[in-house]
Short mmCIF file of C-alpha atoms and ligand atoms in Angstrom, two decimals:
data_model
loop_
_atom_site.label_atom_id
_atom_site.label_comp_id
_atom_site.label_asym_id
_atom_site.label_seq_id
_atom_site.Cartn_x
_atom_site.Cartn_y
_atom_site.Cartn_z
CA UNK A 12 41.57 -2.92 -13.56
CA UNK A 13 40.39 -6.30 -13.01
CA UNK A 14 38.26 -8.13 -14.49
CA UNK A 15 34.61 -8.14 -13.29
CA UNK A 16 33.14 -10.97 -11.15
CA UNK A 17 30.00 -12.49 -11.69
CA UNK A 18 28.46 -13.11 -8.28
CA UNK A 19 24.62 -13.89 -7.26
CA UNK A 20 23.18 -11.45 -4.83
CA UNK A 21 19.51 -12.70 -2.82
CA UNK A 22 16.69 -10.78 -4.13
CA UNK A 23 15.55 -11.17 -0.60
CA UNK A 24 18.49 -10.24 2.11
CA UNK A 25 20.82 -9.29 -0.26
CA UNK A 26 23.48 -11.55 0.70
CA UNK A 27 26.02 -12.64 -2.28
CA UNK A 28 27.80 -15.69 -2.67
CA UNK A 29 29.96 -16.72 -5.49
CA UNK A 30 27.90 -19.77 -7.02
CA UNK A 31 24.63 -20.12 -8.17
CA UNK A 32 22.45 -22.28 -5.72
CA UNK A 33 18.81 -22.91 -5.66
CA UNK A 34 18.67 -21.36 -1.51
CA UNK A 35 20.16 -18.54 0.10
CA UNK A 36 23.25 -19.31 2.13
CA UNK A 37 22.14 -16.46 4.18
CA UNK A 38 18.24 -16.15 4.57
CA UNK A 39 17.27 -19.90 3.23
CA UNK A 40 15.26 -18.60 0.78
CA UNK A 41 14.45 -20.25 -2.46
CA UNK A 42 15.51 -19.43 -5.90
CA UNK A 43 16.23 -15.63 -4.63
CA UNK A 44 19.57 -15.45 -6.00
CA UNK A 45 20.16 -13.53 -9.36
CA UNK A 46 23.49 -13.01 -11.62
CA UNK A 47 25.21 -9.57 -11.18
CA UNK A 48 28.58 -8.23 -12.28
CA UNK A 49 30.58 -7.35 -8.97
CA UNK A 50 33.16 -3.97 -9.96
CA UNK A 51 36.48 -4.81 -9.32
CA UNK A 52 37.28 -4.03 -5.55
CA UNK A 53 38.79 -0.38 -4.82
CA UNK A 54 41.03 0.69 -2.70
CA UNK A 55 40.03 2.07 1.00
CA UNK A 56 40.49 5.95 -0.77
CA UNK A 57 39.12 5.29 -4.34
CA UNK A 58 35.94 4.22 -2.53
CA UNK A 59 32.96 5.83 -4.16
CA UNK A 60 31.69 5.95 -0.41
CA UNK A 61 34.83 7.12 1.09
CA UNK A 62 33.48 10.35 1.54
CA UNK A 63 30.97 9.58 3.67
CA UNK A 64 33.58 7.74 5.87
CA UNK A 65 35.05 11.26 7.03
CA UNK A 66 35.95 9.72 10.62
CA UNK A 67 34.74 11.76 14.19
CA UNK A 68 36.16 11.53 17.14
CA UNK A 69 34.21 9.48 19.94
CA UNK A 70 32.29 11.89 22.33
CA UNK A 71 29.67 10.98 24.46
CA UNK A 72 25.70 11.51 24.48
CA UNK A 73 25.62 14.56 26.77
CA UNK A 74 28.92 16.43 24.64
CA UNK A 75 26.58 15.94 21.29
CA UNK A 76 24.10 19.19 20.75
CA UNK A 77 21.00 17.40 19.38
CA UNK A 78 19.13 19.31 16.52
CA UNK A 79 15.20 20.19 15.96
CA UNK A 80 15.02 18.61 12.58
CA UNK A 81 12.54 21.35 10.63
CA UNK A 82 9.57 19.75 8.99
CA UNK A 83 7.75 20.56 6.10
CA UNK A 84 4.30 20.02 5.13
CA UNK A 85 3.47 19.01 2.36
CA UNK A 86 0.07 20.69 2.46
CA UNK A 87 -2.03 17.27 2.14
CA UNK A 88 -2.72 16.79 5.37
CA UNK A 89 -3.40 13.49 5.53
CA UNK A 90 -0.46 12.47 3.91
CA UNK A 91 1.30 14.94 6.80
CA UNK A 92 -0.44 12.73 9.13
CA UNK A 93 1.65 9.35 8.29
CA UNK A 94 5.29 11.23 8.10
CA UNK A 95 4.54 12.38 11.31
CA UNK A 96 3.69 16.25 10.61
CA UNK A 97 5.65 16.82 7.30
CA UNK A 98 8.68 15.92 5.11
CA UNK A 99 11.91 16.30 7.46
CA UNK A 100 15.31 17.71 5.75
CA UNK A 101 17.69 15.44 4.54
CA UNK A 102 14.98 12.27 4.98
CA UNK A 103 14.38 9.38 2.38
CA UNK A 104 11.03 8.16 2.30
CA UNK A 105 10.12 5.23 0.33
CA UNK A 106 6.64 4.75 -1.05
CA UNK A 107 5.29 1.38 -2.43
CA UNK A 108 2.09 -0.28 -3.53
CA UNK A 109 0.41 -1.52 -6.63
CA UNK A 110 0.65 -0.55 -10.08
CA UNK A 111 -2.03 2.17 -10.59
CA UNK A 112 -2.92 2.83 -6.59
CA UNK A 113 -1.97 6.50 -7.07
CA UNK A 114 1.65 6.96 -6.07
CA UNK A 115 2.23 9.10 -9.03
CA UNK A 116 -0.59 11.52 -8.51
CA UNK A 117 -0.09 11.73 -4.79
CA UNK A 118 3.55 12.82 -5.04
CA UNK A 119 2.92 15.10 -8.00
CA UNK A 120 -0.06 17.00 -5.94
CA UNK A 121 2.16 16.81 -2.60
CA UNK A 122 5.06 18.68 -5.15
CA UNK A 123 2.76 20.77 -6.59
CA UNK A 124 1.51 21.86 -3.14
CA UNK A 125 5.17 22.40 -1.51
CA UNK A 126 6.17 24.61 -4.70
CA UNK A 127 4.31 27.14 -3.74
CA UNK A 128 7.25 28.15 -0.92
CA UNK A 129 10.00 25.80 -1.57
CA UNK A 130 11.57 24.28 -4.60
CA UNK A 131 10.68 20.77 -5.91
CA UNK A 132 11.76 18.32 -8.59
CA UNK A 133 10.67 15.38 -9.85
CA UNK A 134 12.41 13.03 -11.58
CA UNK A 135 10.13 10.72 -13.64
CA UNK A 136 11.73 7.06 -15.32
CA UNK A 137 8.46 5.19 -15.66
CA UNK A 138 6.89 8.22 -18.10
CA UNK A 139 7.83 10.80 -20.44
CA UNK A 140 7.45 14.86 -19.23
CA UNK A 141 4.82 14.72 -21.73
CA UNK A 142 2.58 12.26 -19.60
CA UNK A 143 3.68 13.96 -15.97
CA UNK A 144 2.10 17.38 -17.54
CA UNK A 145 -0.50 15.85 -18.85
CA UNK A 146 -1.31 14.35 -15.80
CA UNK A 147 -0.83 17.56 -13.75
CA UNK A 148 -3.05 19.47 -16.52
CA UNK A 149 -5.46 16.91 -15.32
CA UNK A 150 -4.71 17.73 -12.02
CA UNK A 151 -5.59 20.93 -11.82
CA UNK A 152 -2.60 22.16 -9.99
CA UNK A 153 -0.09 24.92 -9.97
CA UNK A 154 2.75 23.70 -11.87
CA UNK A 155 4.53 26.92 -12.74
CA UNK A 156 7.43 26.23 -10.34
CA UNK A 157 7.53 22.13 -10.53
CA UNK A 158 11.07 21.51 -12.24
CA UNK A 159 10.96 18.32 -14.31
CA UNK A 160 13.69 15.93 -15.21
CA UNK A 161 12.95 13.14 -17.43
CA UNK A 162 16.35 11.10 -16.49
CA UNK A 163 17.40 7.18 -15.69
CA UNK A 164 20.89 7.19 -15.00
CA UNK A 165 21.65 7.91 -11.58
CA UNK A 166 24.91 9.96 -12.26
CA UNK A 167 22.95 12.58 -14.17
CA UNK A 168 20.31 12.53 -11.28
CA UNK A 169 22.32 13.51 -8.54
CA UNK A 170 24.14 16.15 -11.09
CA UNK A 171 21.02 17.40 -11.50
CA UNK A 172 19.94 17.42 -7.69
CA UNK A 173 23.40 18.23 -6.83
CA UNK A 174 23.05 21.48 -9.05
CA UNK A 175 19.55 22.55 -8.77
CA UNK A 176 19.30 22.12 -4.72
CA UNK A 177 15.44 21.57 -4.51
CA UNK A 178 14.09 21.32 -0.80
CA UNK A 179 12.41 18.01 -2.04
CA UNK A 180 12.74 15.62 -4.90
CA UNK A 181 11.03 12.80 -5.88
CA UNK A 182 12.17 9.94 -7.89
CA UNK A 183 9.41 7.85 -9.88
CA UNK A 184 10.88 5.13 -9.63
CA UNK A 185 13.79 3.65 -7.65
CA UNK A 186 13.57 0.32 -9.88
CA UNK A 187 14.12 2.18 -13.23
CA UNK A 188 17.02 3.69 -12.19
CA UNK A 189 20.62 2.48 -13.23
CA UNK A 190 24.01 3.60 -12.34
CA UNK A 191 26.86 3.28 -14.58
CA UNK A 192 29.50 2.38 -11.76
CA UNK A 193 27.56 -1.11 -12.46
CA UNK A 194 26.49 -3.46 -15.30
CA UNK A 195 23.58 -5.13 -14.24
CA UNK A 196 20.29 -3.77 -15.99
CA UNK A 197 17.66 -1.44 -14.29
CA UNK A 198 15.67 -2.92 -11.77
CA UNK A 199 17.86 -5.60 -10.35
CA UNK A 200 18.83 -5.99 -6.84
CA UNK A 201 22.44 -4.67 -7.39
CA UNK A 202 21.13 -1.38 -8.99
CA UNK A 203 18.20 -0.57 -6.80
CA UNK A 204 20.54 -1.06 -4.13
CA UNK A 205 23.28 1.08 -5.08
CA UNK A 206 20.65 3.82 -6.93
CA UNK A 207 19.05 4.09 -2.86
CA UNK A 208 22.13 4.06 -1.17
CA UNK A 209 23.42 6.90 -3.49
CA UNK A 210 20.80 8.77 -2.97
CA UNK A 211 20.43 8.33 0.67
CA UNK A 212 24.33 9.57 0.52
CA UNK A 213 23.04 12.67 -1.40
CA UNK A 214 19.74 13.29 0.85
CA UNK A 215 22.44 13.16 3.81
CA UNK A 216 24.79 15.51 2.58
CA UNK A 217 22.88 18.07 1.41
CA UNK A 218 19.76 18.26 3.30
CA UNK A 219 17.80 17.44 0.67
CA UNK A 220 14.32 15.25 1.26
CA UNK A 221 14.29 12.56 -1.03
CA UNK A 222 11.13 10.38 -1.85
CA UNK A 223 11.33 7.21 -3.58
CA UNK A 224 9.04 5.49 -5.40
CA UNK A 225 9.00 1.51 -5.01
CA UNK A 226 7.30 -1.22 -6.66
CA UNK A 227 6.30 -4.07 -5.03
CA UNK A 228 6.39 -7.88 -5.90
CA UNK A 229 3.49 -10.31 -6.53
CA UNK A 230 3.10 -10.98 -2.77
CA UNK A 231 2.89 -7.32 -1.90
CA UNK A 232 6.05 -6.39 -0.12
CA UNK A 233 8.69 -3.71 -1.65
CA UNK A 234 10.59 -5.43 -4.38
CA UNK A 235 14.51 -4.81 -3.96
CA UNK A 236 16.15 -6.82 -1.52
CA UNK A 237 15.10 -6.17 2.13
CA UNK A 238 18.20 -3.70 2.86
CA UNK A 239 16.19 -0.98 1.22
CA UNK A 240 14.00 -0.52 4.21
CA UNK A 241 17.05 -0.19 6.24
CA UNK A 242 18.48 2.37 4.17
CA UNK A 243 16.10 4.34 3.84
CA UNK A 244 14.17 6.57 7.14
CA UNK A 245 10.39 6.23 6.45
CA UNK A 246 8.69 3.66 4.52
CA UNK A 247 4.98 4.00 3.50
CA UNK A 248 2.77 1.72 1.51
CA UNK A 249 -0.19 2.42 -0.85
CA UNK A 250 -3.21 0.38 0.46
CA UNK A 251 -6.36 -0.23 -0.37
CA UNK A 252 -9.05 -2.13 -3.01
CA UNK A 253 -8.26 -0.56 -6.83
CA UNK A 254 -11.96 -1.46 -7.66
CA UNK A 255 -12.95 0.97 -4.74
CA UNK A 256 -12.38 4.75 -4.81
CA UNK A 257 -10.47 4.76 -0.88
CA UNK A 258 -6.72 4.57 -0.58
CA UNK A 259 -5.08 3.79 2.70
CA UNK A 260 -1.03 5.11 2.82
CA UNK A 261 0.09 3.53 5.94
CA UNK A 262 3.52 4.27 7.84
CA UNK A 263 5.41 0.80 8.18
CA UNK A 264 8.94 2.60 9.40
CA UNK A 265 9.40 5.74 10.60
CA UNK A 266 12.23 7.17 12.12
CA UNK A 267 10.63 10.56 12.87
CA UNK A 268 6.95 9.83 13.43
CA UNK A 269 4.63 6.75 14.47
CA UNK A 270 4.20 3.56 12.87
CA UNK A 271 1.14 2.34 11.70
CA UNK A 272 -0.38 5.82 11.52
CA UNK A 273 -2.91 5.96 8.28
CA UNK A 274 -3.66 8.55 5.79
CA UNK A 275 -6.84 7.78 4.41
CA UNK A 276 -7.81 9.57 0.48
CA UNK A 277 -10.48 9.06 -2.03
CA UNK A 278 -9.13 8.98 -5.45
CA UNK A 279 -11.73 11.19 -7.62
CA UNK A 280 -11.23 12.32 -11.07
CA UNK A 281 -9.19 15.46 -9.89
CA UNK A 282 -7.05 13.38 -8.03
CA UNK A 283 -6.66 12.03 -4.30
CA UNK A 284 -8.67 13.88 -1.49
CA UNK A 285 -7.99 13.65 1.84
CA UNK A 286 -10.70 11.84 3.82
CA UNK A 287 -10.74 13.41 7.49
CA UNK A 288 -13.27 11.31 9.07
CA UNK A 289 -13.30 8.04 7.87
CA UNK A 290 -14.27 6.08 10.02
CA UNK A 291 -18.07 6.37 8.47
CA UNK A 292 -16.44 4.76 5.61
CA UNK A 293 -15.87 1.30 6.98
CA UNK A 294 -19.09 0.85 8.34
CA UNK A 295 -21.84 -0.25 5.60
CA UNK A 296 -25.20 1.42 5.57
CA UNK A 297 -27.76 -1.59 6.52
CA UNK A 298 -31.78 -0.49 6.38
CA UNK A 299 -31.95 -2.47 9.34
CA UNK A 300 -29.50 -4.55 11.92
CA UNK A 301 -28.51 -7.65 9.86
CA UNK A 302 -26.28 -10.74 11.03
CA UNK A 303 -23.16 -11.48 10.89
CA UNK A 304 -22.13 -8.17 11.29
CA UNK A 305 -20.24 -6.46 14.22
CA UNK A 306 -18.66 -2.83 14.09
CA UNK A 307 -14.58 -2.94 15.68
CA UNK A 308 -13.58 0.09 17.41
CA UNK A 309 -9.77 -0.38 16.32
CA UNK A 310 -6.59 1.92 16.56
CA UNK A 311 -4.59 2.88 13.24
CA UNK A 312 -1.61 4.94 14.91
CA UNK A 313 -2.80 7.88 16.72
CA UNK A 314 -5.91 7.73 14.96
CA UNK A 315 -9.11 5.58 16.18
CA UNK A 316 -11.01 4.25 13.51
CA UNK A 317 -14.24 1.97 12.73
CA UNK A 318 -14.81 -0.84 10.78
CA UNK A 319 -17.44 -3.22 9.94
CA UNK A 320 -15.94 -6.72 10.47
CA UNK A 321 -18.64 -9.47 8.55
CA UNK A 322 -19.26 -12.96 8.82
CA UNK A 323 -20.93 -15.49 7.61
CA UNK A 324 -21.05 -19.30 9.57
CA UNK A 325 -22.78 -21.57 6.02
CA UNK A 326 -23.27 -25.33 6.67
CA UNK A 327 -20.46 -26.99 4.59
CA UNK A 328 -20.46 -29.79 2.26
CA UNK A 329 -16.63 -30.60 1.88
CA UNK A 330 -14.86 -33.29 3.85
CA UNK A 331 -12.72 -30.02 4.73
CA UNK A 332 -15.05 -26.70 5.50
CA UNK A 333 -13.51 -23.67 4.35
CA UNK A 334 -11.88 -20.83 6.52
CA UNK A 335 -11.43 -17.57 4.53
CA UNK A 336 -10.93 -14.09 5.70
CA UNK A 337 -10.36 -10.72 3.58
CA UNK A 338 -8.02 -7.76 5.47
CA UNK A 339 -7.82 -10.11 8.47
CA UNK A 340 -5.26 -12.45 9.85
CA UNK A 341 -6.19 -16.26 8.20
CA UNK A 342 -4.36 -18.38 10.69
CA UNK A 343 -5.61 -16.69 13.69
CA UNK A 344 -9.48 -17.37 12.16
CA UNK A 345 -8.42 -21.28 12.37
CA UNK A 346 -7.67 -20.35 16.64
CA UNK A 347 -10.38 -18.30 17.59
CA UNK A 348 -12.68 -21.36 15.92
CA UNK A 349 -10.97 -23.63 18.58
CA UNK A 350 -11.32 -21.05 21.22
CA UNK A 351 -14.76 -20.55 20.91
CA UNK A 352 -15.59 -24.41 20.52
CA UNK A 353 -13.10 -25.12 23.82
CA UNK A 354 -14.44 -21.98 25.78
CA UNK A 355 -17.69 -21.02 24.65
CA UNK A 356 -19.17 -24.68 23.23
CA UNK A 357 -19.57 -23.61 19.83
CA UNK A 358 -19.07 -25.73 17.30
CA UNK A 359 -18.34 -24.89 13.60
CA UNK A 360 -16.04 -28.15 12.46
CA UNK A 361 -18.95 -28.93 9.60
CA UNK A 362 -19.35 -24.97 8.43
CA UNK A 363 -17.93 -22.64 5.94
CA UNK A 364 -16.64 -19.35 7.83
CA UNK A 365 -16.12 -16.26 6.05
CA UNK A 366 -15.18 -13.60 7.86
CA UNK A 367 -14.67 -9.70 5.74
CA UNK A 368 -12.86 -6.43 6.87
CA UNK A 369 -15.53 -3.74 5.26
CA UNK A 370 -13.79 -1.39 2.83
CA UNK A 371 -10.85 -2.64 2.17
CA UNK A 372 -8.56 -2.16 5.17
CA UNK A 373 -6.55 -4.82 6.81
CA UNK A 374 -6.47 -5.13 10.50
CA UNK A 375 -3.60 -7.16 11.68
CA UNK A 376 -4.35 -6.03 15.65
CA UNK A 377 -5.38 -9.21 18.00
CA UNK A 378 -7.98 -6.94 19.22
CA UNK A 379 -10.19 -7.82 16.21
CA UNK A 380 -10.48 -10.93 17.61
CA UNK A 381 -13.45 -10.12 19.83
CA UNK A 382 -15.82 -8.72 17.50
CA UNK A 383 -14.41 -11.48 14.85
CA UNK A 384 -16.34 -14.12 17.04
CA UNK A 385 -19.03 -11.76 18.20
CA UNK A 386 -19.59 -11.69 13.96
CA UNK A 387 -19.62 -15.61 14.16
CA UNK A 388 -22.05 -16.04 16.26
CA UNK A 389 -24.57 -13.56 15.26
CA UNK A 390 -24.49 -15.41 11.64
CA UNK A 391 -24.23 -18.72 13.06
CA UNK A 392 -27.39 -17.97 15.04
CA UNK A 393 -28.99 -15.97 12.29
CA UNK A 394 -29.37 -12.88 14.88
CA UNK A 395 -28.12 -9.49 14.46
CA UNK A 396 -26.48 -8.15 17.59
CA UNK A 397 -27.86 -5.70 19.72
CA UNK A 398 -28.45 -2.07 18.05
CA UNK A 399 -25.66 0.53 18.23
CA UNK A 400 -23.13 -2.22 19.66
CA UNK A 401 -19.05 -1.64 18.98
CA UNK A 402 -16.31 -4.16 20.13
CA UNK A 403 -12.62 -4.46 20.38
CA UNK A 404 -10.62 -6.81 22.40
CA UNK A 405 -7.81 -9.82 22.33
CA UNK A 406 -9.09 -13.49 22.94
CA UNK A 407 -6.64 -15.56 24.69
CA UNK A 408 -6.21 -19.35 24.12
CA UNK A 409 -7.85 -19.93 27.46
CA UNK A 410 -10.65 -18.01 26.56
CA UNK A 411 -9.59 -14.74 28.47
CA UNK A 412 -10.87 -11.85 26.88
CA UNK A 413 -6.80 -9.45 26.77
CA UNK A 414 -7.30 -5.83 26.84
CA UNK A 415 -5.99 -3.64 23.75
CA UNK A 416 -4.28 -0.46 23.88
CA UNK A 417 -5.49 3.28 23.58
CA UNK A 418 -9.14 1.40 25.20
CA UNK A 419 -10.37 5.28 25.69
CA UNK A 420 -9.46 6.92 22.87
CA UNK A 421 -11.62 3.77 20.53
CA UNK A 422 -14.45 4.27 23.20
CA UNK A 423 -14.28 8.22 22.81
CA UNK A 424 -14.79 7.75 18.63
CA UNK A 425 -17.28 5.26 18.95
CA UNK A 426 -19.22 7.41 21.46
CA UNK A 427 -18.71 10.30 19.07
CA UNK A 428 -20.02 8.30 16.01
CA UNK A 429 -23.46 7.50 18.08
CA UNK A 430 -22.93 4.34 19.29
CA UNK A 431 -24.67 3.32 22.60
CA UNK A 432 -23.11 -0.13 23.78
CA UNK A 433 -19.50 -1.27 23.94
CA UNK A 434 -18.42 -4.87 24.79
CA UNK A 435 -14.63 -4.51 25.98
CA UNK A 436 -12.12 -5.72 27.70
CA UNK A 437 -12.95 -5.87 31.62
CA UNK A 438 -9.59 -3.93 31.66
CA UNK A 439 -10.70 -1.50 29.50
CA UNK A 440 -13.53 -0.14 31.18
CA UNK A 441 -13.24 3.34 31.79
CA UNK A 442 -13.46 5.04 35.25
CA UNK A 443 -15.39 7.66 34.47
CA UNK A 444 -18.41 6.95 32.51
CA UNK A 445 -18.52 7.84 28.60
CA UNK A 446 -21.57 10.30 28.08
CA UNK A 447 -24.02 7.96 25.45
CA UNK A 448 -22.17 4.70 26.19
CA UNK A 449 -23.32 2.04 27.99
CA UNK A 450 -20.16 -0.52 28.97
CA UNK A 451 -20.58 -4.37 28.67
CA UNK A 452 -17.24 -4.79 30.59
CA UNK A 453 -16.31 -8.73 30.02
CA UNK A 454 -12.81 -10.96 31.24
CA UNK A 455 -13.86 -14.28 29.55
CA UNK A 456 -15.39 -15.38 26.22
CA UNK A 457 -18.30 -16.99 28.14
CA UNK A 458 -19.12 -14.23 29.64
CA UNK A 459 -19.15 -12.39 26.30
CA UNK A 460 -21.23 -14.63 24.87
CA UNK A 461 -23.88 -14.62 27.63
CA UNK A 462 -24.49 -10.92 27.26
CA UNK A 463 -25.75 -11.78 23.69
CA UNK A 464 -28.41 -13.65 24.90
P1 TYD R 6 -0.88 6.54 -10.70
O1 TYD R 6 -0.58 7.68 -9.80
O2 TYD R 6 -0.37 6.60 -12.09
O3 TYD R 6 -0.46 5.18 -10.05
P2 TYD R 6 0.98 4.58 -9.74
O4 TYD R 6 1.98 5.65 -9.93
O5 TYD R 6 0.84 4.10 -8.32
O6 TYD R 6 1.16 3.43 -10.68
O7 TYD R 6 -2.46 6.36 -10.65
C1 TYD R 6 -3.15 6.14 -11.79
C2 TYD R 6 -4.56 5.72 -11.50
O8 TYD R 6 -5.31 6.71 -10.86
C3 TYD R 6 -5.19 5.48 -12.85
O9 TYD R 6 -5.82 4.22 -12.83
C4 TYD R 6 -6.15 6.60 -13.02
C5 TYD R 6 -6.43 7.08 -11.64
N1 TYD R 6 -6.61 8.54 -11.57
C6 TYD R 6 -7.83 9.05 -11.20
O10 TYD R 6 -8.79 8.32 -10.98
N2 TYD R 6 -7.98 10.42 -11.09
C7 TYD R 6 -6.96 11.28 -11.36
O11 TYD R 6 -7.13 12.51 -11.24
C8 TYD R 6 -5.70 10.72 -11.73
C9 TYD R 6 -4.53 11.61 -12.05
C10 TYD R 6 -5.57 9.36 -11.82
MG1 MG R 7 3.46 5.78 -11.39
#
């Protein structure tokens, strides 16, 4: 055999190159690349993937007899709700968020849940058996048919999945795994990537539905180079404040279900709930109307949803006034400023804006923008808005007012939730009236503004 190579693979696209360097040659990123022992090159048939490489002839669409896939839920149901109705046969699903969201206790109550008709195992590397049954003891759940396997090294793994057949297992975590086809240590980009392509092989061949716990890097996306998103068929992220008691699990990929759909839980001391309603959880409970405060009628996959959006306009005494938002897009703050000073002649070059997403949920849609502004100027002029009033809608650079997708469905929940007056998108109005709402239909940011006054 020869002897092994040292190349340096990018933590970030996963391209190699032979040299150190302080940027990618691939992606331009900076000091991505880390040291890892390439295995001698194999021949075509001594491929560890050659058996996936059985060839098929080429046929075309109509010849090909395309397949229900069967899904399987998991029994929470708003963890259903973001794989798109249940965990499909033979899919990988990759779950990632911060160290202590709840990752761990969702997928041992989702396990402990499916058990009950199908078998399950979970494969823990981050804590001993002890600590899983402790934690299920905790729980409170059935654990009688949960098999446990306390197990790093990915050969033994897919022995073990391989022999036991489970309808689902879950690994905790992809980065502690290590195969011994390779040198590097646990955790680094050569062995998560080889650990999730293995298992991807395995969830393939066998119909198995694999779910993989990631972790995720300082900035918040999946740690691993980028090629384990493409690997793998759904990828899901853990959201949400750890100082407050509401997790978000949002879909970010999904190749059997929508993206951007959101399961939202409350972690309690018996675990995470599913929270069926929660849109009543992004609004704050004020005595009285108060300024700087508008309520967003946004859309979070199939699933409306409301949320407080806060702001408050402070005279500044910097040479620079600050612009800071929390769950909502920074840079487009630093626009909508210079829209509403162009459009709407509002000035706020010598004040502080802070502008706050209630509850901990990010909202990356433009259509924030309208009741971002509305939330301006009712701090900036120290008066609340009118009662019961929800928002939505894009702001253009020439002050158009852009409408936002799904218009009815945001109008329906806020009608449902009691409110009484909805400034929208003039191409959002609906044709037939919405019993209890009264529509402020609007095509330019002046205009908006006006009906405040
Ligand atoms: P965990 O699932 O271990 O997080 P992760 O796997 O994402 O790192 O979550 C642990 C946190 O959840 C910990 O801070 C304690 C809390 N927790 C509860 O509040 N209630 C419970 O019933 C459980 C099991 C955990
Ligand atoms: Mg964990």
């Amino acid at each position: 055999m020869a002897k092994p190579r040292t190349v340096y693979v990018c933590a970030e696209c996963g391209g190699t190159t032979p040299k150190w360097q302080g940027k990618c040659p691939h992606c331009a990123a900076w000091n991505t690349l880390e040291e890892t022992v390439e295995s001698a090159s194999p021949t075509a048939a001594s491929h560890r993937y050659a058996p996936l490489a059985a060839s098929t002839p080429v046929r075309t669409l109509a010849d090909i007899e395309p397949r229900e896939t069967p899904r399987q839920p998991t029994g929470l149901d708003e963890f259903d709700r973001v794989l798109g109705g249940g965990l499909v046969a033979g899919a990988v699903v990759l779950i990632g968020g911060d160290p202590g969201i709840g990752k761990s206790t969702l997928l041992l109550q989702a396990l402990a849940a499916l058990s009950a008709n199908s078998r399950v195992l979970y494969v823990t590397g981050e804590e001993s058996a002890e600590q899983v049954a402790l934690r299920a003891r905790r729980l409170g759940v059935p654990t009688g048919n949960v098999s446990l396997l306390a197990e790093i090294r990915l050969e033994s793994i897919q022995a073990a999945v391989s022999e036991q057949r489970p309808t689902v297992a879950v690994i905790d975590s992809i980065q502690t795994l290590y195969s011994s086809e390779l040198t590097a240590a646990p955790g680094s980009v050569s062995q998560v990537r080889e650990c999730a392509a293995q298992l991807t092989r395995l969830a393939k061949q066998t119909g198995i539905s694999i779910v993989m716990i990631g972790h995720v890097t300082k900035d918040g996306a999946l740690a691993g180079p980028r090629v384990l998103e493409h690997i793998v068929d759904t990828v899901l992220y853990f959201e949400g404040d750890t100082h407050s008691s509401f997790r978000l699990v949002r879909a970010f990929k999904n190749r059997f279900g929508a993206v951007n759909e959101l399961g939202v839980f409350a972690m309690t001391d018996r675990g995470l709930r599913g929270v069926a309603n929660p849109s009543a959880l992004f609004l704050s409970q004020h005595e009285q109307q108060v300024s700087g405060s508008c309520v967003m009628a946004t859309q979070e996959g199939t699933r409306p949803l409301l949320v407080e959006i806060q702001a408050l306009v402070d005279s500044s005494h910097a040479p620079n006034p600050r612009r800071l938002t929390v769950g909502l897009e920074g840079n487009r703050l630093a626009m909508l400023l210079a829209v509403l000073h162009r459009h709407a002649g509002v000035s706020t070059f010598d004040q502080d804006v802070f502008v706050n997403a209630v509850g901990g949920v990010r909202i990356t849609e433009p259509a924030a923008d309208l009741p971002v502004l509305l939330a301006i100027m009712s701090s900036l002029r120290d008066r609340p808005l009118p009662r019961g009033l929800i928002a939505f809608g894009e702001v253009g650079l020439a002050g158009e007012i852009r409408p936002a997708p799904r218009g009815q469905e945001r109008l329906r929940e806020a009608a449902k939730l009691g409110f009484s007056v909805a400034l929208i998108p003039k191409a959002n109005a609906p044709r037939q009236p919405i019993e209890g709402l009264e529509i402020w239909a609007v095509d330019r940011l002046d205009a908006a503004m006006e009906k405040l006054r």
